[in-house]
Amino acid sequence: MCILCDLKIVGNHHPSETPHLDYKKHGDGIEDHGLAIEYDPLFSSVLGTGVNRRELLKWGGLGALSSLMPTSATFAQEKKWDPTVRIGYLPITDASALLVAHEMGFFKKEGIDSAPPTLIRGWSPLVEAFSSHKLNLAHLLIPVPIWMRYNNKFPIKITAWNHTNGSGIVVGKDSGINSPKDFGGKQFAVPFWYSIHNIISQKIMKDAGITPVIRPQDAKLAPNECNFIVLNPPDMPPALAAKSIDGYCVAEPFNALGEVRAGAKMLRMTGDVWKGHPCCVVVMHEADTMDPARAAWAQGVHNAIVAAQIHLVEHREAMAEMLSKDGKGYLPFPKEVVKRAMMLYDIPYPGNAAAIRHKDWGMERINFQGWPYRSATELVVNDMKKTVITGDSAFLEKLDAKFVANDLVNYSFIKKALDANPKWKNDHSVPKTGDPFVRTEVVDL
């Protein structure tokens, strides 16, 4: 069963009409779900065009990846190393550090050329572009490199975290969902099966007595079952506005956009569930992290990323505007939406004070620090084994979490970069006593 199928947006749709979810049969199961709607005027001005799967395939070398079956995907090999940093990213705030490192000249300061970053509209085509060596620096949901390295044997390395937190669970204001126990009989979207969003959402629902399931949208649900579907982030606010889903969990600024334009309300900030949790990580090709001839280059890349993270923390409002379509246009959203996503850790409307229970944690809506805590990687591996997903996930059962934390992650470049920039320790997800590079994960559902 394909877990990395591209999500296509088709047909015409008016906001007052309820779209349907198109299920295509593949073998003996159901592929990931594609939302069959066109963007309506509420969203067309902010979602942009980006790069879709069809355009990516025109780049060449991606034909073998078009199906990305979990047991049979093949990957292009690097032909010749090019030291120019080539970034691919989704239009989410998770990518901010990479974008700022390019735009504000932090790569250049390290003597490294960087090409203009390429906006890509979905996780599947981003995986494909990276796997074919069209990109050498990207941000991926932290469980995705686990799948790539241990299920598909692709030589990928996590080399840092892009950020911490930065996501939320939003629901329709008139969905009848006021607490996790109200998800029974509802439709809920996540951006990828292999995602922190899927992990945290399912943990919350299970704790409230709700059973996550994956079924066709028209299938009958028990009162204690919530149906999970996968949608690309740009599809989520329109789907919520059209009431084809009841809620979603995704990276910002799509929660902020949902609040502003899709009648959404924040049910829970994910950083209030798992303190300083990882979401998107920096990934590189293993050869770029292991070849001694590339070591100075790789170190410079991480020096630039850490400098960008610190700059983001110290200049949130200016960077939010720069990233927005009112600035340099890296994120196709107005500055008000990006600022909300990066700066508003509050619930400015009545009805759900429980969205943030741990003000004492000192979290922001999104935080920026790069150290990839071993404890967090181990927790992700162990939690994925308990998370409902589609596709062949048998490989997860064989994974030892401590082995993955040692084998998948290269700590050397980010450690040196952080040692040279002690301001990273100011982030509230970093322990303030003892070794700042070691922490105990705090999860409170």
Short mmCIF file of C-alpha atoms in Angstrom, two decimals, residues 167-317:
data_model
loop_
_atom_site.label_atom_id
_atom_site.label_comp_id
_atom_site.label_asym_id
_atom_site.label_seq_id
_atom_site.Cartn_x
_atom_site.Cartn_y
_atom_site.Cartn_z
CA SER A 167 2.01 22.94 15.39
CA GLY A 168 -1.47 22.71 16.79
CA ILE A 169 -4.77 20.86 16.71
CA VAL A 170 -7.59 22.98 15.34
CA VAL A 171 -11.25 22.09 14.92
CA GLY A 172 -14.24 23.74 13.33
CA LYS A 173 -15.97 26.19 15.65
CA ASP A 174 -19.29 24.49 14.99
CA SER A 175 -17.92 20.94 14.84
CA GLY A 176 -19.12 20.14 18.36
CA ILE A 177 -15.54 19.33 19.39
CA ASN A 178 -14.64 21.05 22.65
CA SER A 179 -12.36 18.41 24.11
CA PRO A 180 -10.58 15.27 22.81
CA LYS A 181 -13.44 13.02 23.91
CA ASP A 182 -15.64 14.77 21.33
CA PHE A 183 -13.67 13.35 18.38
CA GLY A 184 -15.87 10.24 18.26
CA GLY A 185 -17.49 9.88 14.83
CA LYS A 186 -15.42 12.72 13.36
CA GLN A 187 -13.05 13.15 10.40
CA PHE A 188 -9.53 14.31 11.23
CA ALA A 189 -6.61 15.17 8.95
CA VAL A 190 -2.85 14.93 9.44
CA PRO A 191 -0.20 15.88 6.87
CA PHE A 192 1.52 12.48 6.76
CA TRP A 193 1.22 9.13 8.50
CA TYR A 194 4.87 9.41 9.48
CA SER A 195 4.55 12.69 11.38
CA ILE A 196 4.65 14.13 14.87
CA HIS A 197 1.14 15.40 14.12
CA ASN A 198 -0.16 11.86 13.70
CA ILE A 199 1.70 10.67 16.81
CA ILE A 200 0.53 13.45 19.13
CA SER A 201 -3.06 13.53 17.84
CA GLN A 202 -3.49 9.80 18.30
CA LYS A 203 -1.92 9.88 21.77
CA ILE A 204 -4.35 12.60 22.84
CA MET A 205 -7.38 10.78 21.44
CA LYS A 206 -6.43 7.41 22.91
CA ASP A 207 -6.00 9.05 26.29
CA ALA A 208 -9.55 10.41 25.96
CA GLY A 209 -10.98 7.00 25.04
CA ILE A 210 -11.17 7.62 21.28
CA THR A 211 -9.89 4.95 18.88
CA PRO A 212 -8.08 6.28 15.77
CA VAL A 213 -9.00 4.39 12.58
CA ILE A 214 -8.17 4.72 8.88
CA ARG A 215 -11.22 4.09 6.67
CA PRO A 216 -13.00 5.55 3.66
CA GLN A 217 -14.65 8.79 4.67
CA ASP A 218 -18.13 7.40 4.07
CA ALA A 219 -17.52 4.34 6.27
CA LYS A 220 -19.62 3.99 9.39
CA LEU A 221 -17.78 4.93 12.56
CA ALA A 222 -18.46 3.76 16.08
CA PRO A 223 -19.20 6.49 18.62
CA ASN A 224 -15.68 6.14 20.01
CA GLU A 225 -13.85 6.08 16.66
CA CYS A 226 -12.20 8.99 14.83
CA ASN A 227 -11.29 8.57 11.17
CA PHE A 228 -7.81 9.77 10.20
CA ILE A 229 -6.98 10.91 6.67
CA VAL A 230 -3.86 12.42 5.11
CA LEU A 231 -4.05 15.81 3.40
CA ASN A 232 -1.32 18.12 2.17
CA PRO A 233 -1.12 21.14 4.51
CA PRO A 234 -2.52 23.62 1.93
CA ASP A 235 -5.63 21.44 1.56
CA MET A 236 -6.54 21.48 5.23
CA PRO A 237 -8.05 24.95 5.78
CA PRO A 238 -10.25 24.70 2.65
CA ALA A 239 -11.40 21.24 3.71
CA LEU A 240 -12.26 22.49 7.19
CA ALA A 241 -14.13 25.49 5.77
CA ALA A 242 -16.08 23.14 3.51
CA LYS A 243 -16.83 20.87 6.50
CA SER A 244 -15.42 17.80 4.77
CA ILE A 245 -13.21 17.36 7.84
CA ASP A 246 -13.87 18.31 11.45
CA GLY A 247 -10.32 19.10 12.52
CA TYR A 248 -6.66 18.76 11.70
CA CYS A 249 -3.18 18.84 13.18
CA VAL A 250 -0.46 20.47 11.09
CA ALA A 251 2.46 22.87 11.14
CA GLU A 252 1.98 26.61 11.16
CA PRO A 253 0.89 28.83 9.56
CA PHE A 254 -1.95 26.55 8.45
CA ASN A 255 -3.45 26.56 11.94
CA ALA A 256 -3.31 30.35 12.02
CA LEU A 257 -4.81 30.46 8.52
CA GLY A 258 -7.56 28.13 9.69
CA GLU A 259 -8.31 30.39 12.63
CA VAL A 260 -8.36 33.53 10.50
CA ARG A 261 -10.21 32.28 7.42
CA ALA A 262 -11.70 28.82 7.93
CA GLY A 263 -13.71 29.16 11.13
CA ALA A 264 -11.21 27.12 13.13
CA LYS A 265 -10.46 27.27 16.83
CA MET A 266 -7.31 26.02 18.55
CA LEU A 267 -8.06 22.93 20.62
CA ARG A 268 -4.49 22.30 21.82
CA MET A 269 -1.04 23.61 21.08
CA THR A 270 1.24 20.61 20.48
CA GLY A 271 4.09 22.30 22.35
CA ASP A 272 1.80 22.27 25.36
CA VAL A 273 1.46 18.48 25.05
CA TRP A 274 5.11 17.59 24.46
CA LYS A 275 7.45 20.27 25.78
CA GLY A 276 9.84 21.47 23.11
CA HIS A 277 8.98 18.60 20.78
CA PRO A 278 10.74 18.01 17.47
CA CYS A 279 8.76 18.21 14.26
CA CYS A 280 10.80 19.04 11.16
CA VAL A 281 14.46 18.12 11.19
CA VAL A 282 17.37 19.12 8.98
CA VAL A 283 18.31 16.26 6.66
CA MET A 284 21.33 15.75 4.43
CA HIS A 285 22.63 12.97 2.25
CA GLU A 286 24.87 10.64 4.23
CA ALA A 287 27.80 11.23 1.88
CA ASP A 288 27.67 14.94 2.67
CA THR A 289 28.10 14.18 6.37
CA MET A 290 30.69 11.40 6.09
CA ASP A 291 33.09 12.52 3.35
CA PRO A 292 36.09 14.29 4.98
CA ALA A 293 36.42 16.45 1.87
CA ARG A 294 32.96 17.92 2.59
CA ALA A 295 33.37 18.36 6.35
CA ALA A 296 34.21 22.07 6.25
CA TRP A 297 31.24 22.66 3.95
CA ALA A 298 28.86 20.70 6.21
CA GLN A 299 30.14 22.55 9.27
CA GLY A 300 29.55 25.88 7.54
CA VAL A 301 26.00 24.86 6.66
CA HIS A 302 25.24 24.15 10.32
CA ASN A 303 26.95 27.30 11.53
CA ALA A 304 24.61 29.20 9.22
CA ILE A 305 21.51 27.32 10.41
CA VAL A 306 22.26 28.01 14.08
CA ALA A 307 22.95 31.68 13.34
CA ALA A 308 19.60 31.84 11.52
CA GLN A 309 17.76 30.22 14.45
CA ILE A 310 19.19 32.74 16.90
CA HIS A 311 18.36 35.57 14.50
CA LEU A 312 14.78 34.31 14.25
CA VAL A 313 14.38 34.29 18.02
CA GLU A 314 15.77 37.81 18.37
CA HIS A 315 13.85 39.30 15.41
CA ARG A 316 10.57 37.37 15.28
CA GLU A 317 8.34 40.13 13.94
#
